[in-house]
Amino acid sequence: MFSSLFETSFSFNDLLFMLKGAGVTLMLTFWAVLGGTLLGVVFGVIRAIAPWWVNAPLGAVLDVFRSIPLLIQLVVANSFKTIIGLHWSPFTVGCVVLALYMSAYCTEIVRSGFLAVPATTRRAARSLGLSWRQDLTEIVFPIALRVALPSWIGLTLGVMKDTAMVWWIGVVELLRSSQVIVTRIQEPLFVLSIAGLIYFLMSFPIARLGARLEKRWREND
Amino acid sequence: MSIEIQDVHKSFGSLEVVKGVTMTVEKGEVVSVIGGSGSGKSTLLMCINGLEPINAGRILVDGTNVHGRGTDLNKLRRKIGIVFQQWNAFPHLTVLENVMLAPRKVLGKSKAEAEAIAVDKLARVGLSEKLKVYPSKLSGGQQQRMAIARALAMSPDYMLFDEVTSALDPQLVGEVLDTMRSLSAEGMTMIVVTHEIAFAREVSDRVAFFHKGKIHEIGPPAQVIGNPQKPETIDFLKSVL
Ligand SMILES: Nc1ncnc2c1ncn2[C@@H]1O[C@H](COP(=O)(O)OP(=O)(O)OP(=O)(O)O)[C@@H](O)[C@H]1O
Ligand SMILES: [Mg+2]
């Protein structure tokens, strides 16, 4: 086994191919996290403040996204798009489904962060003459952000790994490109180790950033 | 220039908490409100600056009907500072930023102007050493003094205090009362809900005794505290003195 590590048929072109896959993974993650977070913030605030007759249906819809396996959502969305005649690439479908999937989780993170801000703190803000909007932007969001960040980082890292599933609808991302090479050169351990390393290198900065912000904020609390 | 409370009723659901309160606080006056727990004192304060709606009666601040249809509450609140029992520091802002926030966002002051105001008010409450510190590093008494500075930064015409010392350790009460004392000495109009009877007696022009949502006695401290007439007032004073 070790000899295969040193006498590998893994070529520089294979590495480039995997890096290209990693680029696709990053782009999928970027769009999914961007869309998922924006939607999650909007839905999360709605979930925190809307009356039950808005809240309950929204919660139910988001529950659907959270309870159906991502793989099924991808395949269904990909077929559905053809049925309704949308000319989206599998990559676009992947981004959209992942963003919705992320938004369903992000909504709950935002909602609990929002509700973690004490009513008395908000009342103090309003008593100073801050408007409802200013109370949100100056008080609630900054405090909620500190509460929600660790979960959001965890979610983002999870979504990055979940992007691998878009391979099922024909997008060649990091895991799929690794798989292609494994099939050809028959060195799964070596190739997948490299893939794992690339995943790690992509996640690490996000995890570090989160840890640094958390540390900075903790020093103030 | 006055706060006029006219036959105000306030309920939470079916529970009537304020049951017809009438009282006028003139500019420059210090009125203390004393009374048992749950008698509606905090609720009344929150009605005065429109944090709570009322069910009947009306409250006029300098002639403006607080709960009137066209009233701009955000504007009205600029002239009514309020400090609560809980320390409501904004935890993500430094002491200086806590005090600068409202002048900047509500009054539209520049950063430099807001900072000058905040530095001044924080010096006034004795927190000049703590400008860059986050509230979590302050004692309860310091947090309350910061809350007072934060309210003063809006240059309010009225200050409402809701049991601002009752969540403090006994040794920290004095510093907060001193701050309030100096405010009253400067002629600030204040409504002070308090359990500190001695303090109420010392600083107030008038004392109002609240019981079950109503004012039972109101008048100079020597009368209400020194020579109470109603049995409820006598019982209450016995229980706290
Ligand atoms: N937001 C609310 N919803 C429902 N009931 C409330 C609310 N706020 C206050 N109450 C009730 O109204 C009554 C009066 O409360 P309030 O806080 O005004 O009393 P208080 O005189 O300030 O008492 P304390 O001395 O304990 O602070 C209490 O029975 C309280 O439970
Ligand atoms: Mg109270």
Short mmCIF file of C-alpha atoms and ligand atoms in Angstrom, two decimals:
data_model
loop_
_atom_site.label_atom_id
_atom_site.label_comp_id
_atom_site.label_asym_id
_atom_site.label_seq_id
_atom_site.Cartn_x
_atom_site.Cartn_y
_atom_site.Cartn_z
CA MET A 1 0.00 0.00 0.00
CA PHE A 2 2.75 2.39 0.90
CA SER A 3 4.63 1.67 -2.27
CA SER A 4 1.58 2.76 -4.20
CA LEU A 5 1.85 6.11 -2.46
CA PHE A 6 5.29 6.60 -3.90
CA GLU A 7 4.80 4.89 -7.23
CA THR A 8 1.52 6.56 -7.91
CA SER A 9 0.01 7.08 -11.33
CA PHE A 10 -1.59 10.24 -9.99
CA SER A 11 -0.48 12.98 -12.35
CA PHE A 12 -0.26 16.72 -12.15
CA ASN A 13 -3.20 16.92 -14.55
CA ASP A 14 -5.22 14.83 -12.14
CA LEU A 15 -4.45 17.32 -9.41
CA LEU A 16 -5.54 20.18 -11.68
CA PHE A 17 -8.73 18.29 -12.41
CA MET A 18 -9.42 17.92 -8.70
CA LEU A 19 -8.64 21.58 -8.05
CA LYS A 20 -11.12 22.48 -10.73
CA GLY A 21 -13.65 20.32 -8.90
CA ALA A 22 -12.72 22.09 -5.69
CA GLY A 23 -13.43 25.39 -7.44
CA VAL A 24 -16.91 24.15 -8.30
CA THR A 25 -17.40 23.04 -4.69
CA LEU A 26 -16.38 26.49 -3.51
CA MET A 27 -18.73 28.22 -5.93
CA LEU A 28 -21.61 25.96 -4.92
CA THR A 29 -20.85 26.66 -1.28
CA PHE A 30 -20.58 30.39 -1.92
CA TRP A 31 -23.95 30.69 -3.65
CA ALA A 32 -25.68 28.30 -1.28
CA VAL A 33 -24.37 30.10 1.80
CA LEU A 34 -25.08 33.54 0.36
CA GLY A 35 -28.62 32.68 -0.74
CA GLY A 36 -29.29 30.52 2.30
CA THR A 37 -28.12 33.19 4.71
CA LEU A 38 -30.06 36.03 3.07
CA LEU A 39 -33.23 33.95 2.97
CA GLY A 40 -32.51 32.63 6.46
CA VAL A 41 -32.25 36.14 7.87
CA VAL A 42 -35.51 37.23 6.24
CA PHE A 43 -37.38 34.06 7.25
CA GLY A 44 -35.77 34.02 10.69
CA VAL A 45 -36.88 37.58 11.47
CA ILE A 46 -40.35 36.76 10.17
CA ARG A 47 -40.41 33.64 12.33
CA ALA A 48 -39.41 35.71 15.35
CA ILE A 49 -41.95 38.51 14.98
CA ALA A 50 -44.82 37.44 12.70
CA PRO A 51 -48.20 36.33 14.04
CA TRP A 52 -48.90 32.60 14.09
CA TRP A 53 -50.87 32.57 10.86
CA VAL A 54 -47.75 33.64 8.96
CA ASN A 55 -45.38 31.78 11.21
CA ALA A 56 -47.03 28.38 11.17
CA PRO A 57 -47.19 27.92 7.37
CA LEU A 58 -43.65 29.26 6.91
CA GLY A 59 -42.38 26.95 9.62
CA ALA A 60 -44.12 24.01 7.97
CA VAL A 61 -42.60 24.72 4.55
CA LEU A 62 -39.13 25.05 6.04
CA ASP A 63 -39.65 21.82 7.97
CA VAL A 64 -40.15 20.09 4.64
CA PHE A 65 -36.75 21.28 3.44
CA ARG A 66 -35.16 20.12 6.66
CA SER A 67 -36.75 16.71 6.81
CA ILE A 68 -36.40 15.44 3.23
CA PRO A 69 -32.90 14.16 2.42
CA LEU A 70 -30.98 16.63 0.33
CA LEU A 71 -30.31 14.02 -2.33
CA ILE A 72 -34.03 13.56 -2.93
CA GLN A 73 -34.56 17.32 -3.08
CA LEU A 74 -31.83 17.64 -5.71
CA VAL A 75 -33.15 14.88 -7.91
CA VAL A 76 -36.75 16.04 -7.61
CA ALA A 77 -35.84 19.67 -8.32
CA ASN A 78 -33.76 18.63 -11.31
CA SER A 79 -36.65 16.67 -12.82
CA PHE A 80 -39.17 19.33 -11.88
CA LYS A 81 -37.19 22.00 -13.69
CA THR A 82 -37.46 20.01 -16.92
CA ILE A 83 -41.19 19.54 -16.44
CA ILE A 84 -41.88 23.24 -16.02
CA GLY A 85 -39.47 24.07 -18.83
CA LEU A 86 -36.80 25.99 -16.92
CA HIS A 87 -33.47 25.98 -18.73
CA TRP A 88 -31.29 25.83 -15.67
CA SER A 89 -27.97 24.04 -15.62
CA PRO A 90 -27.51 21.32 -13.00
CA PHE A 91 -25.10 23.72 -11.30
CA THR A 92 -27.84 26.34 -10.94
CA VAL A 93 -30.29 23.75 -9.68
CA GLY A 94 -27.67 22.64 -7.17
CA CYS A 95 -27.12 26.20 -5.95
CA VAL A 96 -30.83 26.87 -5.59
CA VAL A 97 -31.63 23.64 -3.78
CA LEU A 98 -28.64 23.99 -1.48
CA ALA A 99 -29.56 27.61 -0.73
CA LEU A 100 -33.12 26.62 0.19
CA TYR A 101 -31.81 23.75 2.26
CA MET A 102 -29.40 26.06 4.07
CA SER A 103 -32.05 28.73 4.53
CA ALA A 104 -34.30 26.25 6.35
CA TYR A 105 -31.60 25.66 8.97
CA CYS A 106 -30.39 29.24 8.97
CA THR A 107 -33.92 30.46 9.70
CA GLU A 108 -33.97 28.66 13.03
CA ILE A 109 -30.49 29.95 13.91
CA VAL A 110 -31.51 33.53 13.15
CA ARG A 111 -34.80 33.13 14.97
CA SER A 112 -33.22 31.88 18.17
CA GLY A 113 -30.52 34.56 17.99
CA PHE A 114 -33.21 37.19 17.59
CA LEU A 115 -35.23 35.85 20.51
CA ALA A 116 -32.10 35.71 22.67
CA VAL A 117 -32.08 39.51 22.84
CA PRO A 118 -33.86 40.42 26.09
CA ALA A 119 -37.09 42.38 25.74
CA THR A 120 -35.82 44.75 28.43
CA THR A 121 -32.77 45.65 26.34
CA ARG A 122 -34.96 46.41 23.37
CA ARG A 123 -37.29 48.45 25.52
CA ALA A 124 -34.34 50.49 26.74
CA ALA A 125 -33.39 51.17 23.12
CA ARG A 126 -36.89 52.28 22.20
CA SER A 127 -37.09 54.47 25.30
CA LEU A 128 -34.10 56.44 23.97
CA GLY A 129 -36.11 57.28 20.87
CA LEU A 130 -34.67 54.65 18.56
CA SER A 131 -37.22 53.59 15.98
CA TRP A 132 -38.32 50.00 15.49
CA ARG A 133 -35.93 49.73 12.54
CA GLN A 134 -33.02 51.24 14.45
CA ASP A 135 -33.69 48.89 17.34
CA LEU A 136 -33.28 46.01 14.88
CA THR A 137 -30.18 47.27 13.11
CA GLU A 138 -28.35 48.78 16.08
CA ILE A 139 -29.31 46.45 18.91
CA VAL A 140 -31.02 43.22 17.92
CA PHE A 141 -28.93 42.19 14.91
CA PRO A 142 -25.51 42.82 16.45
CA ILE A 143 -26.43 40.95 19.63
CA ALA A 144 -28.15 38.15 17.72
CA LEU A 145 -25.12 37.83 15.43
CA ARG A 146 -22.91 37.03 18.37
CA VAL A 147 -25.34 34.42 19.59
CA ALA A 148 -25.87 32.87 16.17
CA LEU A 149 -22.37 32.89 14.70
CA PRO A 150 -21.09 29.56 16.07
CA SER A 151 -24.12 27.70 14.72
CA TRP A 152 -23.90 29.55 11.43
CA ILE A 153 -20.24 28.55 10.99
CA GLY A 154 -21.16 24.95 11.74
CA LEU A 155 -23.97 25.10 9.22
CA THR A 156 -21.73 26.61 6.55
CA LEU A 157 -19.11 23.91 6.99
CA GLY A 158 -21.87 21.31 6.82
CA VAL A 159 -23.25 22.78 3.61
CA MET A 160 -19.77 22.74 2.07
CA LYS A 161 -19.65 18.99 2.64
CA ASP A 162 -23.23 18.55 1.48
CA THR A 163 -22.38 20.14 -1.88
CA ALA A 164 -20.86 16.75 -2.76
CA MET A 165 -24.39 15.48 -3.35
CA VAL A 166 -24.93 17.57 -6.46
CA TRP A 167 -22.82 14.97 -8.19
CA TRP A 168 -26.09 13.02 -8.47
CA ILE A 169 -27.55 15.54 -10.86
CA GLY A 170 -24.39 15.66 -12.93
CA VAL A 171 -22.25 18.43 -11.51
CA VAL A 172 -18.55 17.59 -11.35
CA GLU A 173 -17.35 19.01 -8.05
CA LEU A 174 -14.47 17.93 -5.86
CA LEU A 175 -15.77 14.55 -4.74
CA ARG A 176 -16.99 13.61 -8.21
CA SER A 177 -13.71 14.57 -9.84
CA SER A 178 -11.88 12.49 -7.25
CA GLN A 179 -14.16 9.60 -8.02
CA VAL A 180 -13.37 9.87 -11.73
CA ILE A 181 -9.65 9.66 -11.01
CA VAL A 182 -10.09 6.77 -8.58
CA THR A 183 -11.97 4.82 -11.24
CA ARG A 184 -9.13 5.35 -13.67
CA ILE A 185 -6.00 4.88 -11.53
CA GLN A 186 -7.47 2.62 -8.84
CA GLU A 187 -5.81 4.36 -5.91
CA PRO A 188 -8.79 5.32 -3.75
CA LEU A 189 -6.89 5.86 -0.51
CA PHE A 190 -4.39 8.26 -2.02
CA VAL A 191 -6.87 10.21 -4.15
CA LEU A 192 -9.47 10.51 -1.43
CA SER A 193 -6.82 11.61 1.06
CA ILE A 194 -5.96 14.45 -1.26
CA ALA A 195 -9.63 15.27 -1.65
CA GLY A 196 -10.03 15.26 2.12
CA LEU A 197 -7.04 17.55 2.47
CA ILE A 198 -8.53 19.99 -0.02
CA TYR A 199 -11.86 19.97 1.83
CA PHE A 200 -9.97 20.67 5.02
CA LEU A 201 -8.02 23.55 3.48
CA MET A 202 -11.26 25.09 2.25
CA SER A 203 -13.05 24.73 5.61
CA PHE A 204 -10.16 25.82 7.77
CA PRO A 205 -10.26 29.56 7.06
CA ILE A 206 -14.00 29.68 7.79
CA ALA A 207 -13.58 27.80 11.04
CA ARG A 208 -10.63 30.02 12.01
CA LEU A 209 -12.52 33.19 11.22
CA GLY A 210 -15.40 32.00 13.37
CA ALA A 211 -13.11 31.10 16.25
CA ARG A 212 -11.42 34.47 16.09
CA LEU A 213 -14.63 36.46 16.12
CA GLU A 214 -15.97 34.33 18.94
CA LYS A 215 -12.85 34.89 20.98
CA ARG A 216 -12.93 38.61 20.40
CA TRP A 217 -16.57 38.83 21.43
CA ARG A 218 -16.11 36.56 24.43
CA GLU A 219 -13.48 38.92 25.79
CA ASN A 220 -16.14 41.61 25.89
CA ASP A 221 -18.78 39.54 27.63
CA MET B 1 -44.35 72.36 30.88
CA SER B 2 -45.54 69.32 32.79
CA ILE B 3 -46.54 65.69 32.72
CA GLU B 4 -50.28 65.43 33.23
CA ILE B 5 -51.71 62.02 33.98
CA GLN B 6 -55.48 62.13 33.74
CA ASP B 7 -57.63 59.25 35.00
CA VAL B 8 -55.43 56.65 33.33
CA HIS B 9 -56.54 53.05 33.22
CA LYS B 10 -54.32 50.26 31.98
CA SER B 11 -55.00 46.53 31.72
CA PHE B 12 -52.98 43.53 30.66
CA GLY B 13 -55.66 41.30 29.22
CA SER B 14 -58.35 41.08 31.86
CA LEU B 15 -56.03 42.22 34.65
CA GLU B 16 -56.49 45.91 35.38
CA VAL B 17 -53.17 47.17 36.73
CA VAL B 18 -53.65 50.95 36.75
CA LYS B 19 -57.14 51.91 37.88
CA GLY B 20 -57.70 55.57 37.34
CA VAL B 21 -54.57 57.50 38.22
CA THR B 22 -54.51 61.29 38.11
CA MET B 23 -51.38 63.24 38.89
CA THR B 24 -49.52 66.23 37.50
CA VAL B 25 -45.78 66.65 37.68
CA GLU B 26 -44.67 70.22 37.08
CA LYS B 27 -41.41 71.17 35.48
CA GLY B 28 -38.63 71.15 38.07
CA GLU B 29 -40.51 68.93 40.47
CA VAL B 30 -39.29 65.65 41.92
CA VAL B 31 -42.10 63.23 42.63
CA SER B 32 -41.42 59.88 44.23
CA VAL B 33 -43.76 56.97 43.79
CA ILE B 34 -43.78 54.37 46.53
CA GLY B 35 -45.97 51.35 47.01
CA GLY B 36 -46.05 47.58 47.22
CA SER B 37 -44.93 45.11 44.60
CA GLY B 38 -47.39 44.70 41.75
CA SER B 39 -49.22 47.94 42.49
CA GLY B 40 -48.65 49.19 38.92
CA LYS B 41 -45.78 51.66 39.42
CA SER B 42 -43.56 50.36 36.61
CA THR B 43 -46.52 50.05 34.30
CA LEU B 44 -47.47 53.68 34.86
CA LEU B 45 -43.92 54.84 34.02
CA MET B 46 -43.97 52.88 30.79
CA CYS B 47 -47.27 54.43 29.85
CA ILE B 48 -45.82 57.91 30.30
CA ASN B 49 -43.40 57.53 27.40
CA GLY B 50 -45.69 55.35 25.35
CA LEU B 51 -43.86 52.07 25.82
CA GLU B 52 -47.23 50.70 26.89
CA PRO B 53 -50.63 51.67 25.46
CA ILE B 54 -53.38 52.69 27.86
CA ASN B 55 -57.04 51.71 27.95
CA ALA B 56 -58.64 54.93 29.17
CA GLY B 57 -57.77 58.44 30.24
CA ARG B 58 -54.86 60.35 28.80
CA ILE B 59 -51.32 61.43 29.46
CA LEU B 60 -50.08 64.82 28.30
CA VAL B 61 -46.38 65.62 28.14
CA ASP B 62 -45.91 69.34 27.54
CA GLY B 63 -49.41 69.26 26.12
CA THR B 64 -48.74 66.40 23.70
CA ASN B 65 -51.12 63.49 24.07
CA VAL B 66 -48.74 60.53 24.41
CA HIS B 67 -51.25 58.01 23.14
CA GLY B 68 -52.81 60.31 20.56
CA ARG B 69 -53.08 59.12 16.99
CA GLY B 70 -50.66 61.48 15.33
CA THR B 71 -48.07 61.52 18.11
CA ASP B 72 -44.51 60.78 17.03
CA LEU B 73 -43.43 58.65 19.97
CA ASN B 74 -39.80 58.43 18.86
CA LYS B 75 -39.67 62.20 18.95
CA LEU B 76 -41.55 62.48 22.24
CA ARG B 77 -39.22 59.98 23.90
CA ARG B 78 -36.25 62.25 23.27
CA LYS B 79 -37.43 64.47 26.06
CA ILE B 80 -38.27 61.68 28.50
CA GLY B 81 -35.31 59.71 29.82
CA ILE B 82 -36.06 56.47 31.60
CA VAL B 83 -33.83 54.18 33.63
CA PHE B 84 -35.05 50.73 34.52
CA GLN B 85 -34.56 48.33 37.36
CA GLN B 86 -32.70 45.83 35.16
CA TRP B 87 -29.34 47.02 33.89
CA ASN B 88 -30.05 47.39 30.22
CA ALA B 89 -26.59 48.00 28.86
CA PHE B 90 -26.13 47.27 25.17
CA PRO B 91 -23.58 44.47 25.60
CA HIS B 92 -21.97 44.78 22.17
CA LEU B 93 -21.03 48.45 22.65
CA THR B 94 -18.45 50.05 24.90
CA VAL B 95 -19.58 52.38 27.66
CA LEU B 96 -18.83 55.36 25.44
CA GLU B 97 -20.65 53.84 22.46
CA ASN B 98 -23.64 52.97 24.64
CA VAL B 99 -24.05 56.64 25.47
CA MET B 100 -23.23 57.90 21.95
CA LEU B 101 -25.73 55.68 20.18
CA ALA B 102 -28.94 57.64 20.66
CA PRO B 103 -27.45 61.11 20.06
CA ARG B 104 -26.02 59.79 16.81
CA LYS B 105 -28.96 57.76 15.55
CA VAL B 106 -31.88 59.69 17.00
CA LEU B 107 -30.60 63.26 17.11
CA GLY B 108 -28.37 62.87 14.04
CA LYS B 109 -25.30 64.29 15.77
CA SER B 110 -21.90 63.82 14.19
CA LYS B 111 -19.55 61.30 15.73
CA ALA B 112 -17.45 64.03 17.30
CA GLU B 113 -20.46 65.84 18.74
CA ALA B 114 -21.95 62.63 20.10
CA GLU B 115 -18.64 61.68 21.63
CA ALA B 116 -18.30 65.06 23.32
CA ILE B 117 -21.78 64.71 24.79
CA ALA B 118 -21.10 61.16 25.95
CA VAL B 119 -17.77 62.05 27.54
CA ASP B 120 -19.45 64.90 29.37
CA LYS B 121 -22.37 62.84 30.66
CA LEU B 122 -20.16 59.95 31.68
CA ALA B 123 -17.94 62.35 33.62
CA ARG B 124 -21.09 63.59 35.30
CA VAL B 125 -21.92 60.12 36.62
CA GLY B 126 -18.29 59.41 37.52
CA LEU B 127 -17.42 56.95 34.77
CA SER B 128 -14.65 58.83 32.97
CA GLU B 129 -12.25 55.98 33.64
CA LYS B 130 -14.46 53.43 31.89
CA LEU B 131 -15.10 54.90 28.44
CA LYS B 132 -13.51 52.09 26.41
CA VAL B 133 -14.71 49.29 28.64
CA TYR B 134 -17.53 46.90 27.76
CA PRO B 135 -20.52 46.90 30.13
CA SER B 136 -19.89 43.32 31.21
CA LYS B 137 -16.81 44.59 33.02
CA LEU B 138 -18.81 47.06 35.10
CA SER B 139 -20.40 46.56 38.49
CA GLY B 140 -24.16 46.88 38.77
CA GLY B 141 -23.87 50.37 40.21
CA GLN B 142 -21.62 51.45 37.35
CA GLN B 143 -24.01 49.95 34.82
CA GLN B 144 -26.88 51.89 36.32
CA ARG B 145 -24.87 55.09 36.28
CA MET B 146 -24.05 54.41 32.64
CA ALA B 147 -27.77 53.96 31.98
CA ILE B 148 -28.39 57.34 33.59
CA ALA B 149 -25.68 58.94 31.45
CA ARG B 150 -27.18 57.29 28.37
CA ALA B 151 -30.56 58.83 29.13
CA LEU B 152 -29.03 62.24 29.97
CA ALA B 153 -27.17 62.28 26.65
CA MET B 154 -30.49 63.03 24.97
CA SER B 155 -30.83 66.19 27.11
CA PRO B 156 -34.26 65.09 28.33
CA ASP B 157 -36.64 67.46 30.08
CA TYR B 158 -37.92 64.65 32.26
CA MET B 159 -36.27 61.68 33.87
CA LEU B 160 -38.17 58.61 35.02
CA PHE B 161 -36.48 56.18 37.39
CA ASP B 162 -37.94 52.75 38.02
CA GLU B 163 -36.45 51.21 41.14
CA VAL B 164 -32.99 51.71 39.74
CA THR B 165 -31.29 50.58 42.93
CA SER B 166 -33.35 47.56 43.84
CA ALA B 167 -31.24 45.07 41.89
CA LEU B 168 -27.99 46.41 43.35
CA ASP B 169 -25.82 45.15 46.18
CA PRO B 170 -26.39 47.39 49.20
CA GLN B 171 -22.91 48.93 49.05
CA LEU B 172 -23.54 50.08 45.44
CA VAL B 173 -26.85 51.78 46.12
CA GLY B 174 -25.27 54.95 47.50
CA GLU B 175 -23.33 55.89 44.36
CA VAL B 176 -26.45 55.68 42.21
CA LEU B 177 -28.57 57.64 44.66
CA ASP B 178 -25.83 60.30 44.77
CA THR B 179 -26.08 60.68 41.02
CA MET B 180 -29.84 61.11 41.24
CA ARG B 181 -29.49 63.51 44.13
CA SER B 182 -27.21 65.77 42.10
CA LEU B 183 -29.66 65.66 39.19
CA SER B 184 -32.47 66.84 41.39
CA ALA B 185 -30.22 69.55 42.82
CA GLU B 186 -29.77 70.81 39.26
CA GLY B 187 -33.49 71.12 38.84
CA MET B 188 -34.20 68.07 36.70
CA THR B 189 -37.86 67.09 36.64
CA MET B 190 -38.03 63.54 37.90
CA ILE B 191 -40.49 60.79 38.68
CA VAL B 192 -38.74 58.33 40.93
CA VAL B 193 -40.27 54.95 41.67
CA THR B 194 -38.34 53.71 44.67
CA HIS B 195 -38.26 51.49 47.70
CA GLU B 196 -35.70 53.78 49.32
CA ILE B 197 -38.08 55.62 51.60
CA ALA B 198 -35.37 57.72 53.21
CA PHE B 199 -34.18 58.84 49.79
CA ALA B 200 -37.72 59.63 48.69
CA ARG B 201 -38.22 61.70 51.78
CA GLU B 202 -35.00 63.59 51.22
CA VAL B 203 -35.18 64.49 47.52
CA SER B 204 -38.88 64.65 46.73
CA ASP B 205 -41.11 67.65 46.52
CA ARG B 206 -44.02 65.27 46.66
CA VAL B 207 -44.50 61.59 47.36
CA ALA B 208 -47.28 59.47 45.86
CA PHE B 209 -48.32 56.27 47.57
CA PHE B 210 -49.52 53.67 45.10
CA HIS B 211 -51.72 50.82 46.16
CA LYS B 212 -53.53 48.35 43.88
CA GLY B 213 -53.37 50.58 40.85
CA LYS B 214 -54.44 53.78 42.54
CA ILE B 215 -52.82 56.71 44.27
CA HIS B 216 -54.01 56.58 47.86
CA GLU B 217 -52.09 59.56 49.16
CA ILE B 218 -50.02 62.25 47.52
CA GLY B 219 -48.34 65.25 49.04
CA PRO B 220 -45.11 66.55 50.58
CA PRO B 221 -42.89 63.86 52.11
CA ALA B 222 -43.44 65.22 55.61
CA GLN B 223 -47.11 64.50 55.13
CA VAL B 224 -47.20 61.20 53.22
CA ILE B 225 -44.17 59.60 54.85
CA GLY B 226 -44.01 61.61 58.06
CA ASN B 227 -47.69 61.65 58.90
CA PRO B 228 -49.61 59.19 56.72
CA GLN B 229 -53.39 59.21 57.07
CA LYS B 230 -54.63 56.12 55.22
CA PRO B 231 -54.31 52.69 56.84
CA GLU B 232 -52.79 51.26 53.61
CA THR B 233 -50.02 53.86 53.67
CA ILE B 234 -49.33 53.26 57.34
CA ASP B 235 -49.15 49.48 56.78
CA PHE B 236 -46.87 49.87 53.78
CA LEU B 237 -44.49 52.22 55.55
CA LYS B 238 -44.37 49.88 58.54
CA SER B 239 -43.43 47.02 56.24
CA VAL B 240 -40.51 48.84 54.59
CA LEU B 241 -39.06 50.98 57.35
N1 LIG C 1 -46.33 42.85 30.18
C1 LIG C 1 -47.18 42.41 31.12
N2 LIG C 1 -48.10 41.49 30.82
C2 LIG C 1 -48.96 41.04 31.77
N3 LIG C 1 -48.98 41.46 33.04
C3 LIG C 1 -48.08 42.39 33.40
C4 LIG C 1 -47.13 42.90 32.46
N4 LIG C 1 -46.34 43.80 33.11
C5 LIG C 1 -46.80 43.84 34.37
N5 LIG C 1 -47.83 43.00 34.55
C6 LIG C 1 -48.59 42.80 35.80
O1 LIG C 1 -49.08 44.05 36.20
C7 LIG C 1 -49.03 44.19 37.62
C8 LIG C 1 -48.29 45.46 37.98
O2 LIG C 1 -46.95 45.36 37.58
P1 LIG C 1 -45.90 46.50 37.78
O3 LIG C 1 -44.61 45.97 37.28
O4 LIG C 1 -46.40 47.75 37.17
O5 LIG C 1 -45.88 46.64 39.35
P2 LIG C 1 -44.85 47.45 40.23
O6 LIG C 1 -45.68 48.32 41.10
O7 LIG C 1 -43.81 48.07 39.39
O8 LIG C 1 -44.23 46.30 41.13
P3 LIG C 1 -42.72 46.10 41.61
O9 LIG C 1 -42.54 46.93 42.82
O10 LIG C 1 -42.65 44.64 41.92
O11 LIG C 1 -41.81 46.48 40.48
C9 LIG C 1 -48.37 42.93 38.13
O12 LIG C 1 -49.39 42.08 38.61
C10 LIG C 1 -47.71 42.34 36.94
O13 LIG C 1 -47.71 40.94 37.03
MG MG C 2 -41.79 47.74 39.08
#
